[in-house]
XYZ file of C-alpha atoms in Angstrom:
254
model
C 105.737 109.071 121.578
C 104.470 111.645 124.364
C 101.183 113.915 123.123
C 100.645 117.020 125.636
C 97.895 117.940 123.452
C 94.408 118.256 125.376
C 91.067 116.523 125.151
C 89.470 117.166 121.664
C 86.502 119.504 120.992
C 83.464 117.802 121.742
C 82.213 119.180 118.161
C 85.232 116.742 116.661
C 85.011 113.265 116.624
C 87.580 111.706 118.969
C 90.788 109.961 118.297
C 90.308 106.616 119.922
C 94.039 105.017 119.601
C 95.940 104.194 122.544
C 99.598 105.338 123.125
C 101.811 102.780 124.539
C 101.172 104.040 128.312
C 97.719 103.164 127.725
C 96.460 106.905 127.204
C 94.630 108.023 124.230
C 96.120 110.056 121.669
C 94.859 113.854 121.369
C 95.091 116.293 118.789
C 97.245 119.143 119.542
C 95.771 122.543 120.843
C 96.954 124.189 117.646
C 95.179 121.519 115.547
C 92.150 121.536 117.461
C 92.057 125.520 116.883
C 92.861 124.902 113.030
C 89.902 122.439 112.662
C 87.205 124.483 114.217
C 88.107 127.450 112.129
C 88.236 125.395 108.996
C 85.067 123.876 109.686
C 83.398 127.409 108.929
C 84.573 127.521 105.521
C 83.236 126.298 102.114
C 84.791 123.384 100.673
C 85.994 124.955 97.612
C 87.373 127.467 99.990
C 89.602 124.785 101.851
C 90.898 123.430 98.466
C 92.124 127.519 97.676
C 93.838 127.716 101.064
C 95.347 124.220 100.617
C 99.092 125.304 101.238
C 98.183 127.120 104.434
C 96.791 124.021 106.037
C 98.722 121.840 108.403
C 99.454 118.055 107.056
C 97.336 116.850 110.592
C 94.325 119.087 109.268
C 94.571 117.526 105.856
C 94.566 113.949 107.186
C 91.352 115.032 109.165
C 89.483 116.142 106.117
C 90.563 113.022 104.238
C 88.939 110.990 106.957
C 86.176 112.762 108.092
C 84.710 115.350 105.324
C 85.077 112.604 102.349
C 82.148 113.002 99.793
C 79.922 110.706 98.489
C 81.276 111.295 95.109
C 84.285 112.473 93.279
C 84.801 116.185 93.917
C 87.444 118.505 92.786
C 88.301 120.280 96.100
C 88.782 116.861 98.010
C 91.025 115.825 94.950
C 93.236 118.609 95.211
C 93.723 118.512 98.850
C 94.451 114.771 98.440
C 97.005 115.526 95.719
C 98.519 118.144 98.442
C 99.170 115.680 101.339
C 100.555 113.169 99.030
C 103.078 115.651 97.754
C 103.889 116.485 101.220
C 104.226 112.997 102.423
C 106.653 112.404 99.217
C 108.736 115.408 99.672
C 109.299 113.979 103.312
C 110.143 110.518 102.228
C 112.159 111.706 99.250
C 114.604 114.170 101.522
C 114.819 110.973 104.247
C 115.785 108.943 101.496
C 118.336 111.331 99.584
C 121.268 109.135 100.223
C 119.734 106.033 97.688
C 119.944 106.314 93.887
C 116.924 108.572 92.460
C 115.173 105.449 91.213
C 115.205 103.842 94.980
C 114.509 106.772 96.389
C 111.307 107.010 94.614
C 110.714 103.602 95.467
C 110.326 104.557 98.947
C 108.481 107.553 98.510
C 106.006 105.575 96.354
C 105.870 102.985 99.099
C 105.173 105.629 102.016
C 102.609 106.917 100.087
C 100.728 103.521 99.504
C 100.977 103.287 103.373
C 99.457 106.725 103.484
C 96.572 105.867 101.205
C 95.883 102.375 103.003
C 95.900 104.227 106.512
C 93.572 107.136 105.973
C 91.230 105.408 104.017
C 91.258 102.278 106.363
C 88.376 103.488 108.467
C 90.622 102.181 111.494
C 91.990 104.252 114.389
C 95.570 103.200 113.240
C 94.994 106.415 111.504
C 94.573 108.756 114.312
C 98.721 108.619 114.892
C 98.624 110.748 111.544
C 96.417 113.809 113.413
C 98.704 113.385 116.438
C 101.863 113.105 114.960
C 101.866 113.156 111.330
C 105.618 114.202 110.805
C 107.225 111.406 112.872
C 104.921 109.007 111.740
C 105.771 109.296 107.994
C 109.194 109.894 109.037
C 109.258 106.402 110.819
C 107.445 104.795 108.152
C 110.353 106.109 105.417
C 112.768 104.877 107.578
C 111.141 101.329 107.805
C 111.054 101.578 103.664
C 114.460 102.725 103.484
C 115.424 99.406 105.254
C 113.503 97.064 103.147
C 115.081 98.758 99.905
C 118.469 98.357 101.456
C 117.809 94.796 102.436
C 116.323 93.745 98.953
C 119.007 95.482 97.248
C 121.737 93.003 99.161
C 119.588 90.020 98.557
C 119.161 90.931 95.038
C 122.777 91.767 94.018
C 123.243 88.439 92.234
C 119.570 87.781 91.395
C 119.385 84.720 89.006
C 115.998 85.801 87.453
C 114.712 82.466 87.785
C 111.489 81.073 88.896
C 110.984 78.701 91.341
C 107.090 77.958 91.885
C 105.419 81.556 92.200
C 108.697 83.412 93.425
C 111.863 84.636 91.758
C 114.827 82.527 92.390
C 116.676 85.218 94.363
C 120.228 84.857 95.928
C 119.250 84.189 99.215
C 121.132 81.112 99.323
C 124.237 83.142 100.248
C 122.281 83.371 103.555
C 122.176 79.561 104.299
C 125.663 78.619 103.231
C 125.892 78.032 99.841
C 128.175 81.048 99.179
C 129.180 80.198 95.142
C 125.266 80.182 94.031
C 124.851 82.959 91.495
C 128.560 83.866 91.272
C 131.002 81.479 89.520
C 128.629 79.000 89.301
C 126.807 78.102 85.784
C 123.541 79.181 85.357
C 122.169 75.805 84.936
C 123.882 74.821 87.741
C 122.613 77.791 90.217
C 119.097 76.838 89.149
C 119.553 73.323 90.262
C 120.818 74.412 93.746
C 118.195 76.571 94.023
C 115.671 74.325 93.062
C 117.249 71.701 95.391
C 117.855 73.815 98.515
C 114.077 74.905 98.158
C 112.930 71.619 97.860
C 114.253 70.837 101.227
C 112.712 73.272 103.191
C 109.343 72.891 104.946
C 106.677 75.252 103.794
C 106.950 77.367 107.066
C 110.710 77.561 106.623
C 110.422 78.801 102.702
C 107.816 81.736 104.268
C 110.271 82.743 107.255
C 113.178 82.803 104.661
C 110.945 84.722 101.982
C 109.781 87.258 104.837
C 113.155 88.105 106.101
C 115.491 87.734 103.346
C 113.517 88.408 100.219
C 110.990 91.067 101.797
C 113.226 92.566 104.164
C 110.634 92.119 107.052
C 112.538 92.274 111.019
C 112.118 89.258 113.090
C 110.865 91.423 116.028
C 110.328 95.107 116.258
C 109.450 97.480 119.248
C 107.202 99.289 117.045
C 103.756 97.789 117.333
C 102.940 99.186 114.317
C 105.664 97.611 111.919
C 104.749 94.698 109.840
C 107.499 92.097 111.009
C 108.235 88.582 109.758
C 106.559 87.112 113.439
C 103.567 89.031 112.672
C 103.407 87.906 109.177
C 103.617 84.220 109.923
C 101.876 84.715 112.972
C 104.221 82.998 115.490
C 106.515 84.408 118.017
C 109.874 86.132 117.034
C 111.818 82.930 118.412
C 109.899 80.598 116.276
C 110.735 82.707 113.231
C 114.447 82.316 114.190
C 114.300 78.748 114.769
C 112.515 78.351 111.152
C 115.610 80.209 109.694
C 118.087 77.905 111.689
C 116.303 75.065 110.547
C 116.416 76.169 107.048
C 120.183 76.745 107.134
C 120.663 73.436 108.488
C 118.408 71.637 105.620
C 120.126 73.780 102.802
C 123.872 72.575 104.255
C 122.901 69.175 104.874
C 123.160 69.314 108.765
C 119.550 69.020 109.548
C 118.616 66.502 112.104
C 115.933 64.162 111.552
C 112.797 64.575 114.032
């Protein structure tokens, strides 16, 4: 994303996050003007005019004007920011069921909360590109919900260790599991397959087929299976391929 803004006013904390091209993120000129004006207002006046504040300005307030104790004006502004975020997420997820759209919106708001209060420069992107950042995160959460839905379609609701035994066996060439197979037999098949996999193979299968993470992504901010396992995306592919071989009994002894 290119940011055509100008350097921040010297009275404002600078954004330090770099873009893909190596250039620093900058607040838009309109946001700089808005922030300089709102900083002249009392805190209670900010809450009174909350609907007139831009979302990026609300993010700035959350990050830089946080009081040492709970104060009503701050809580009201946070509620306003969350409400806007939910509106964006729900609109984008309108093609899903009401429950799943709500799940997406909640997940995006959890992401927002973690990012805003992380004290990390990753949150700079919310001041520079609020709408597009929320939009992209919503797309990520929608994709995760869709993947989980397909994986959980024939969930057996059994427990294998500390994980639910989801019907990801279809992905490793056991297509009858959880369908016409009796429950007890399905449980035994799940246990057998899980036991065959190495710990890293189980982690890869869980990350991709249960949690819905991509093996790789062009978005440096997106959590992928490769990042979670701290390996390359090629290694994730190898682990999944090995898992399929073990599940089908075709693995080679090494």
